[in-house]
Amino acid sequence: MSRSPTLGPNAYLIGVPGGRHTLDTPALLLDRTALTRNIAKMAAIAERHGIGLRPHVKSHKSVRIAQMQIEAGALGVSCATLGEAEAMVEAGIPGVLVTSPVVSTNKLRRLVALADKAGPHQLTVVVDDPRNVAELALHAARLADPLDVIIDYHAGYHRTGVIDEAAALTLASAIAETGMLTLRGVQAYGGHLQHIEARAQREDAAAQLRESVASLVDKLKSAGLPIDIVTGVGTGTHEADASAGVFTEMQPGSYVFMDVEYHHVLAGGESGAPFDTSLFVQSTVVSTQAPEWVTLDAGTKSFAADSVAPVVARGVQGPSRYAFFGDEHGKLVVDSAHRPSLGAHVEFVTPHCDPTVNLYDRYHVVDGDTLVDIWPIEARGRL
């Protein structure tokens, strides 16, 4: 059977038993069973606690995975960039929230055009500045219905978001005055809390944020403002936040994959990490000349290099340690008794899944030892 060239050099292996182990590498692997299980688990958590689920696309950037999340019960998706939102709306994904302010004339034009394409109440964007509100309203005047917006709150991180309750009230007034924008609620995403490794410290920090958010929401509601949506919550704080009654919806992203960082963070639960590793990078041993290590074909162009190192998942027995060895190469230090041979395939758990995914054009979807499909990463590189 012929395959589309967009599927890459491994397309001929789709459906071939054992094809997982003969891929051209570096290759981004996605375990379909683990992915499906993770999506179902988070959907069940949201349903059990009566909280909405709007998972973040920034982790996977994939239309196919977004569709799976919607089919499992998600009310929409969250997008960190306008480009991600465009990819989702173009594919018919409903309930898209752009979680970062959209600024500059051309991007505002794109945003309004996207809102028109998505339809009423299917695209929402956060705002944190009256100047941005005024510009957005001018562009939104072409829409048949007002554009939905959410006030972004700094959540203690101060990356974006209004700085306090007074600023939120001022912004809400500016939104109301436009006549072209409809205030729907508040966003408070504590990104800086998600990777606090000590469970008690992470939960305490999340509780402090919830207290701050609850106060903000009470203040806005007391002013007669319609706050129907309180959105935030990531993979690292989902357990405590889902049941607390402050947020109306969650935005976790990395739970679909898990990575080295999140395994460290979530391993402190009663039964270990609640989600399975579904994402791997497969590499090949390309040199065995050094006595203390082997050289792999996966370096800084294959793994995110902003955090910890990748960890071996398959292909090596015994202790091992990965180190970056250049753009195209990695060093795997192993003992002589477990030294992989030239041409051997070694799979790794990704150090940080989001930026690792952004290095690849496609997922190689596997079921056991078989490559069952190849999915494009449609939102990769879209600003």
GROMACS .gro file of C-alpha atoms in nm:
model
  383
    1MET     CA    1   0.000   0.000   0.000
    2SER     CA    2   0.137   0.344  -0.089
    3ARG     CA    3   0.168   0.599   0.190
    4SER     CA    4   0.161   0.980   0.183
    5PRO     CA    5   0.511   1.134   0.185
    6THR     CA    6   0.394   1.360   0.470
    7LEU     CA    7   0.400   1.051   0.693
    8GLY     CA    8   0.778   1.036   0.662
    9PRO     CA    9   1.026   0.755   0.597
   10ASN     CA   10   0.869   0.510   0.842
   11ALA     CA   11   0.529   0.497   0.671
   12TYR     CA   12   0.610   0.162   0.506
   13LEU     CA   13   0.627   0.001   0.851
   14ILE     CA   14   0.265   0.075   0.944
   15GLY     CA   15   0.100  -0.254   1.033
   16VAL     CA   16   0.422  -0.455   1.010
   17PRO     CA   17   0.468  -0.677   1.320
   18GLY     CA   18   0.780  -0.566   1.508
   19GLY     CA   19   0.803  -0.246   1.305
   20ARG     CA   20   0.847  -0.042   1.622
   21HIS     CA   21   1.200  -0.174   1.652
   22THR     CA   22   1.316  -0.092   1.298
   23LEU     CA   23   1.217   0.274   1.271
   24ASP     CA   24   1.442   0.538   1.123
   25THR     CA   25   1.540   0.750   1.422
   26PRO     CA   26   1.521   0.983   1.604
   27ALA     CA   27   1.147   0.916   1.617
   28LEU     CA   28   0.876   1.044   1.848
   29LEU     CA   29   0.670   0.745   1.970
   30LEU     CA   30   0.320   0.754   2.114
   31ASP     CA   31   0.177   0.452   2.293
   32ARG     CA   32  -0.189   0.450   2.188
   33THR     CA   33  -0.312   0.238   2.479
   34ALA     CA   34  -0.145   0.452   2.746
   35LEU     CA   35  -0.261   0.772   2.578
   36THR     CA   36  -0.622   0.652   2.566
   37ARG     CA   37  -0.606   0.544   2.929
   38ASN     CA   38  -0.467   0.882   3.042
   39ILE     CA   39  -0.736   1.075   2.855
   40ALA     CA   40  -1.006   0.859   3.013
   41LYS     CA   41  -0.859   0.897   3.363
   42MET     CA   42  -0.856   1.277   3.359
   43ALA     CA   43  -1.205   1.286   3.210
   44ALA     CA   44  -1.326   1.061   3.492
   45ILE     CA   45  -1.161   1.286   3.754
   46ALA     CA   46  -1.337   1.590   3.610
   47GLU     CA   47  -1.671   1.411   3.600
   48ARG     CA   48  -1.634   1.281   3.955
   49HIS     CA   49  -1.574   1.630   4.093
   50GLY     CA   50  -1.825   1.807   3.870
   51ILE     CA   51  -1.562   2.031   3.710
   52GLY     CA   52  -1.524   2.108   3.341
   53LEU     CA   53  -1.220   1.994   3.144
   54ARG     CA   54  -1.057   2.215   2.881
   55PRO     CA   55  -0.717   2.045   2.833
   56HIS     CA   56  -0.418   2.233   2.699
   57VAL     CA   57  -0.316   2.182   2.337
   58LYS     CA   58   0.029   2.327   2.401
   59SER     CA   59   0.143   1.983   2.519
   60HIS     CA   60   0.042   1.778   2.217
   61LYS     CA   61  -0.038   2.028   1.935
   62SER     CA   62  -0.239   1.751   1.771
   63VAL     CA   63  -0.586   1.762   1.619
   64ARG     CA   64  -0.622   1.386   1.663
   65ILE     CA   65  -0.548   1.398   2.035
   66ALA     CA   66  -0.777   1.699   2.082
   67GLN     CA   67  -1.055   1.502   1.914
   68MET     CA   68  -0.995   1.213   2.153
   69GLN     CA   69  -1.019   1.450   2.449
   70ILE     CA   70  -1.346   1.599   2.323
   71GLU     CA   71  -1.489   1.252   2.261
   72ALA     CA   72  -1.398   1.159   2.620
   73GLY     CA   73  -1.600   1.452   2.757
   74ALA     CA   74  -1.382   1.766   2.741
   75LEU     CA   75  -1.587   2.080   2.682
   76GLY     CA   76  -1.317   2.233   2.463
   77VAL     CA   77  -0.941   2.291   2.450
   78SER     CA   78  -0.698   2.554   2.573
   79CYS     CA   79  -0.439   2.699   2.336
   80ALA     CA   80  -0.128   2.894   2.434
   81THR     CA   81  -0.089   3.058   2.092
   82LEU     CA   82  -0.314   3.196   1.823
   83GLY     CA   83  -0.157   2.950   1.578
   84GLU     CA   84  -0.260   2.656   1.793
   85ALA     CA   85  -0.612   2.796   1.809
   86GLU     CA   86  -0.622   2.830   1.431
   87ALA     CA   87  -0.519   2.467   1.387
   88MET     CA   88  -0.793   2.352   1.626
   89VAL     CA   89  -1.073   2.567   1.482
   90GLU     CA   90  -0.977   2.470   1.126
   91ALA     CA   91  -1.022   2.107   1.231
   92GLY     CA   92  -1.364   2.171   1.387
   93ILE     CA   93  -1.257   2.145   1.751
   94PRO     CA   94  -1.516   2.332   1.965
   95GLY     CA   95  -1.475   2.549   2.274
   96VAL     CA   96  -1.131   2.695   2.204
   97LEU     CA   97  -0.977   2.921   2.471
   98VAL     CA   98  -0.666   3.125   2.388
   99THR     CA   99  -0.487   3.145   2.723
  100SER     CA  100  -0.240   3.424   2.646
  101PRO     CA  101  -0.327   3.782   2.546
  102VAL     CA  102  -0.332   3.836   2.169
  103VAL     CA  103  -0.153   4.160   2.080
  104SER     CA  104  -0.061   4.341   1.754
  105THR     CA  105  -0.281   4.448   1.466
  106ASN     CA  106  -0.236   4.148   1.241
  107LYS     CA  107  -0.283   3.894   1.518
  108LEU     CA  108  -0.602   4.071   1.628
  109ARG     CA  109  -0.729   4.051   1.271
  110ARG     CA  110  -0.648   3.680   1.267
  111LEU     CA  111  -0.819   3.630   1.602
  112VAL     CA  112  -1.142   3.798   1.491
  113ALA     CA  113  -1.142   3.608   1.162
  114LEU     CA  114  -1.101   3.287   1.361
  115ALA     CA  115  -1.386   3.380   1.594
  116ASP     CA  116  -1.606   3.438   1.289
  117LYS     CA  117  -1.512   3.097   1.153
  118ALA     CA  118  -1.561   2.919   1.486
  119GLY     CA  119  -1.908   3.063   1.543
  120PRO     CA  120  -2.071   3.227   1.846
  121HIS     CA  121  -1.922   3.133   2.185
  122GLN     CA  122  -1.678   2.882   2.035
  123LEU     CA  123  -1.367   3.101   2.071
  124THR     CA  124  -1.265   3.288   2.385
  125VAL     CA  125  -0.951   3.490   2.456
  126VAL     CA  126  -0.794   3.621   2.775
  127VAL     CA  127  -0.718   3.991   2.828
  128ASP     CA  128  -0.520   4.174   3.097
  129ASP     CA  129  -0.485   4.532   2.969
  130PRO     CA  130  -0.744   4.802   2.885
  131ARG     CA  131  -0.541   4.902   2.578
  132ASN     CA  132  -0.565   4.550   2.443
  133VAL     CA  133  -0.939   4.549   2.521
  134ALA     CA  134  -0.989   4.869   2.322
  135GLU     CA  135  -0.797   4.739   2.020
  136LEU     CA  136  -0.970   4.403   2.034
  137ALA     CA  137  -1.311   4.569   2.045
  138LEU     CA  138  -1.234   4.773   1.733
  139HIS     CA  139  -1.154   4.458   1.538
  140ALA     CA  140  -1.445   4.264   1.690
  141ALA     CA  141  -1.690   4.521   1.554
  142ARG     CA  142  -1.706   4.319   1.232
  143LEU     CA  143  -1.850   4.016   1.415
  144ALA     CA  144  -2.222   3.947   1.422
  145ASP     CA  145  -2.199   3.858   1.793
  146PRO     CA  146  -1.979   3.999   2.070
  147LEU     CA  147  -1.652   3.818   2.129
  148ASP     CA  148  -1.618   3.628   2.457
  149VAL     CA  149  -1.325   3.733   2.678
  150ILE     CA  150  -1.185   3.623   3.013
  151ILE     CA  151  -0.985   3.834   3.257
  152ASP     CA  152  -0.639   3.689   3.304
  153TYR     CA  153  -0.516   3.700   3.665
  154HIS     CA  154  -0.143   3.678   3.743
  155ALA     CA  155  -0.188   3.373   3.974
  156GLY     CA  156   0.126   3.466   4.167
  157TYR     CA  157   0.350   3.412   3.867
  158HIS     CA  158   0.316   3.760   3.711
  159ARG     CA  159   0.390   3.625   3.363
  160THR     CA  160   0.064   3.774   3.235
  161GLY     CA  161  -0.252   3.885   3.410
  162VAL     CA  162  -0.397   4.174   3.610
  163ILE     CA  163  -0.209   4.244   3.930
  164ASP     CA  164  -0.496   4.275   4.179
  165GLU     CA  165  -0.872   4.298   4.233
  166ALA     CA  166  -0.883   4.672   4.158
  167ALA     CA  167  -0.714   4.618   3.822
  168ALA     CA  168  -0.960   4.337   3.745
  169LEU     CA  169  -1.256   4.566   3.819
  170THR     CA  170  -1.111   4.840   3.600
  171LEU     CA  171  -1.059   4.593   3.318
  172ALA     CA  172  -1.412   4.456   3.358
  173SER     CA  173  -1.550   4.809   3.324
  174ALA     CA  174  -1.346   4.864   3.008
  175ILE     CA  175  -1.482   4.538   2.863
  176ALA     CA  176  -1.840   4.635   2.938
  177GLU     CA  177  -1.798   4.977   2.778
  178THR     CA  178  -1.694   4.832   2.443
  179GLY     CA  179  -2.029   4.671   2.363
  180MET     CA  180  -1.836   4.432   2.135
  181LEU     CA  181  -1.687   4.208   2.403
  182THR     CA  182  -1.862   3.985   2.658
  183LEU     CA  183  -1.697   3.909   2.990
  184ARG     CA  184  -1.727   3.538   3.070
  185GLY     CA  185  -1.500   3.487   3.366
  186VAL     CA  186  -1.147   3.468   3.508
  187GLN     CA  187  -0.834   3.270   3.428
  188ALA     CA  188  -0.578   3.192   3.698
  189TYR     CA  189  -0.327   2.936   3.574
  190GLY     CA  190  -0.048   2.876   3.826
  191GLY     CA  191   0.212   2.739   3.588
  192HIS     CA  192   0.487   2.792   3.845
  193LEU     CA  193   0.311   2.559   4.090
  194GLN     CA  194   0.288   2.253   3.867
  195HIS     CA  195   0.644   2.126   3.914
  196ILE     CA  196   0.690   2.183   4.287
  197GLU     CA  197   0.823   1.840   4.375
  198ALA     CA  198   0.726   1.827   4.744
  199ARG     CA  199   0.360   1.731   4.751
  200ALA     CA  200   0.273   1.920   5.072
  201GLN     CA  201   0.445   2.235   4.949
  202ARG     CA  202   0.271   2.214   4.611
  203GLU     CA  203  -0.072   2.163   4.768
  204ASP     CA  204  -0.016   2.451   5.010
  205ALA     CA  205   0.081   2.682   4.724
  206ALA     CA  206  -0.224   2.571   4.525
  207ALA     CA  207  -0.448   2.636   4.825
  208GLN     CA  208  -0.310   2.989   4.858
  209LEU     CA  209  -0.383   3.054   4.491
  210ARG     CA  210  -0.737   2.922   4.526
  211GLU     CA  211  -0.795   3.155   4.821
  212SER     CA  212  -0.674   3.450   4.613
  213VAL     CA  213  -0.889   3.348   4.316
  214ALA     CA  214  -1.198   3.298   4.531
  215SER     CA  215  -1.155   3.648   4.673
  216LEU     CA  216  -1.119   3.793   4.323
  217VAL     CA  217  -1.429   3.613   4.196
  218ASP     CA  218  -1.633   3.725   4.498
  219LYS     CA  219  -1.528   4.085   4.439
  220LEU     CA  220  -1.626   4.071   4.071
  221LYS     CA  221  -1.958   3.903   4.142
  222SER     CA  222  -2.035   4.157   4.415
  223ALA     CA  223  -1.993   4.425   4.150
  224GLY     CA  224  -2.264   4.253   3.948
  225LEU     CA  225  -2.029   4.108   3.690
  226PRO     CA  226  -2.108   3.776   3.517
  227ILE     CA  227  -1.835   3.531   3.619
  228ASP     CA  228  -1.949   3.197   3.478
  229ILE     CA  229  -1.603   3.056   3.409
  230VAL     CA  230  -1.310   3.025   3.648
  231THR     CA  231  -1.041   2.843   3.455
  232GLY     CA  232  -0.692   2.723   3.541
  233VAL     CA  233  -0.540   2.411   3.702
  234GLY     CA  234  -0.256   2.205   3.558
  235THR     CA  235  -0.144   1.845   3.573
  236GLY     CA  236   0.059   1.901   3.890
  237THR     CA  237  -0.226   2.049   4.097
  238HIS     CA  238  -0.528   1.880   3.940
  239GLU     CA  239  -0.587   1.644   4.232
  240ALA     CA  240  -0.637   1.916   4.495
  241ASP     CA  241  -0.787   2.182   4.267
  242ALA     CA  242  -1.054   1.962   4.108
  243SER     CA  243  -1.237   1.901   4.434
  244ALA     CA  244  -1.200   2.243   4.599
  245GLY     CA  245  -1.499   2.413   4.435
  246VAL     CA  246  -1.315   2.732   4.328
  247PHE     CA  247  -1.242   2.653   3.964
  248THR     CA  248  -1.520   2.565   3.721
  249GLU     CA  249  -1.281   2.405   3.473
  250MET     CA  250  -0.930   2.263   3.443
  251GLN     CA  251  -0.655   2.316   3.181
  252PRO     CA  252  -0.411   2.024   3.232
  253GLY     CA  253  -0.195   1.930   2.936
  254SER     CA  254   0.100   1.703   3.016
  255TYR     CA  255  -0.114   1.428   3.172
  256VAL     CA  256  -0.171   1.279   2.826
  257PHE     CA  257   0.202   1.200   2.796
  258MET     CA  258   0.383   1.230   3.130
  259ASP     CA  259   0.757   1.300   3.132
  260VAL     CA  260   1.054   1.275   3.364
  261GLU     CA  261   0.960   1.600   3.541
  262TYR     CA  262   0.600   1.505   3.607
  263HIS     CA  263   0.690   1.155   3.720
  264HIS     CA  264   0.904   1.315   3.990
  265VAL     CA  265   0.624   1.553   4.083
  266LEU     CA  266   0.335   1.307   4.093
  267ALA     CA  267   0.515   0.999   4.224
  268GLY     CA  268   0.440   1.106   4.581
  269GLY     CA  269   0.075   1.003   4.557
  270GLU     CA  270  -0.064   0.705   4.743
  271SER     CA  271  -0.031   0.479   4.439
  272GLY     CA  272   0.246   0.662   4.252
  273ALA     CA  273   0.193   0.868   3.940
  274PRO     CA  274  -0.175   0.844   3.837
  275PHE     CA  275  -0.101   0.860   3.465
  276ASP     CA  276   0.106   0.635   3.241
  277THR     CA  277   0.399   0.731   3.022
  278SER     CA  278   0.275   0.737   2.664
  279LEU     CA  279   0.542   0.949   2.491
  280PHE     CA  280   0.893   0.831   2.406
  281VAL     CA  281   1.182   0.927   2.183
  282GLN     CA  282   1.346   0.634   2.009
  283SER     CA  283   1.713   0.659   1.912
  284THR     CA  284   1.979   0.437   1.757
  285VAL     CA  285   2.330   0.354   1.876
  286VAL     CA  286   2.556   0.497   1.602
  287SER     CA  287   2.898   0.445   1.763
  288THR     CA  288   3.048   0.210   2.021
  289GLN     CA  289   3.412   0.320   1.992
  290ALA     CA  290   3.442   0.470   2.340
  291PRO     CA  291   3.485   0.216   2.620
  292GLU     CA  292   3.274   0.404   2.878
  293TRP     CA  293   2.971   0.492   2.668
  294VAL     CA  294   2.785   0.451   2.341
  295THR     CA  295   2.682   0.735   2.113
  296LEU     CA  296   2.319   0.780   2.006
  297ASP     CA  297   2.165   0.974   1.718
  298ALA     CA  298   1.945   1.185   1.950
  299GLY     CA  299   2.088   1.506   2.095
  300THR     CA  300   1.966   1.858   2.162
  301LYS     CA  301   1.762   1.857   1.840
  302SER     CA  302   1.568   1.555   1.968
  303PHE     CA  303   1.498   1.638   2.335
  304ALA     CA  304   1.401   1.951   2.522
  305ALA     CA  305   1.715   2.071   2.696
  306ASP     CA  306   1.552   2.308   2.946
  307SER     CA  307   1.528   2.073   3.243
  308VAL     CA  308   1.643   1.727   3.347
  309ALA     CA  309   1.795   1.463   3.122
  310PRO     CA  310   1.597   1.193   2.939
  311VAL     CA  311   1.567   0.856   3.112
  312VAL     CA  312   1.594   0.517   2.942
  313ALA     CA  313   1.261   0.339   2.907
  314ARG     CA  314   1.356   0.043   2.684
  315GLY     CA  315   1.660  -0.100   2.512
  316VAL     CA  316   1.913  -0.109   2.797
  317GLN     CA  317   1.924  -0.332   3.103
  318GLY     CA  318   2.090  -0.210   3.419
  319PRO     CA  319   2.187   0.143   3.523
  320SER     CA  320   2.242   0.409   3.257
  321ARG     CA  321   2.288   0.784   3.232
  322TYR     CA  322   2.214   1.004   2.933
  323ALA     CA  323   2.407   1.324   2.859
  324PHE     CA  324   2.371   1.566   2.569
  325PHE     CA  325   2.660   1.519   2.330
  326GLY     CA  326   2.590   1.780   2.064
  327ASP     CA  327   2.305   1.879   1.833
  328GLU     CA  328   2.262   1.536   1.675
  329HIS     CA  329   2.416   1.309   1.936
  330GLY     CA  330   2.364   1.183   2.287
  331LYS     CA  331   2.601   1.000   2.521
  332LEU     CA  332   2.466   0.697   2.706
  333VAL     CA  333   2.691   0.587   2.988
  334VAL     CA  334   2.635   0.219   3.074
  335ASP     CA  335   2.828  -0.060   3.240
  336SER     CA  336   3.010  -0.307   3.019
  337ALA     CA  337   2.772  -0.592   3.103
  338HIS     CA  338   2.472  -0.407   2.959
  339ARG     CA  339   2.634  -0.220   2.674
  340PRO     CA  340   2.397  -0.198   2.372
  341SER     CA  341   2.538  -0.298   2.036
  342LEU     CA  342   2.587  -0.087   1.725
  343GLY     CA  343   2.249  -0.026   1.561
  344ALA     CA  344   2.050  -0.107   1.876
  345HIS     CA  345   1.737   0.099   1.941
  346VAL     CA  346   1.699   0.275   2.277
  347GLU     CA  347   1.378   0.449   2.387
  348PHE     CA  348   1.366   0.736   2.635
  349VAL     CA  349   1.106   0.904   2.853
  350THR     CA  350   1.112   1.268   2.748
  351PRO     CA  351   1.257   1.518   2.998
  352HIS     CA  352   0.990   1.786   2.930
  353CYS     CA  353   0.717   1.672   2.695
  354ASP     CA  354   0.583   2.002   2.557
  355PRO     CA  355   0.903   2.144   2.403
  356THR     CA  356   1.017   1.795   2.300
  357VAL     CA  357   0.700   1.749   2.094
  358ASN     CA  358   0.769   2.085   1.931
  359LEU     CA  359   1.088   1.940   1.778
  360TYR     CA  360   0.898   1.682   1.569
  361ASP     CA  361   0.659   1.682   1.273
  362ARG     CA  362   0.475   1.360   1.356
  363TYR     CA  363   0.388   1.098   1.616
  364HIS     CA  364   0.469   0.734   1.545
  365VAL     CA  365   0.170   0.568   1.710
  366VAL     CA  366   0.247   0.223   1.846
  367ASP     CA  367   0.047  -0.063   1.993
  368GLY     CA  368   0.290  -0.304   2.153
  369ASP     CA  369   0.564  -0.377   1.899
  370THR     CA  370   0.359  -0.261   1.600
  371LEU     CA  371   0.354   0.081   1.439
  372VAL     CA  372  -0.020   0.130   1.386
  373ASP     CA  373  -0.037   0.486   1.253
  374ILE     CA  374   0.148   0.813   1.203
  375TRP     CA  375  -0.020   1.136   1.315
  376PRO     CA  376   0.090   1.482   1.205
  377ILE     CA  377   0.158   1.745   1.472
  378GLU     CA  378  -0.052   2.013   1.305
  379ALA     CA  379   0.006   2.303   1.544
  380ARG     CA  380   0.382   2.267   1.559
  381GLY     CA  381   0.553   2.590   1.460
  382ARG     CA  382   0.228   2.787   1.438
  383LEU     CA  383   0.267   3.118   1.619
   0.00000   0.00000   0.00000
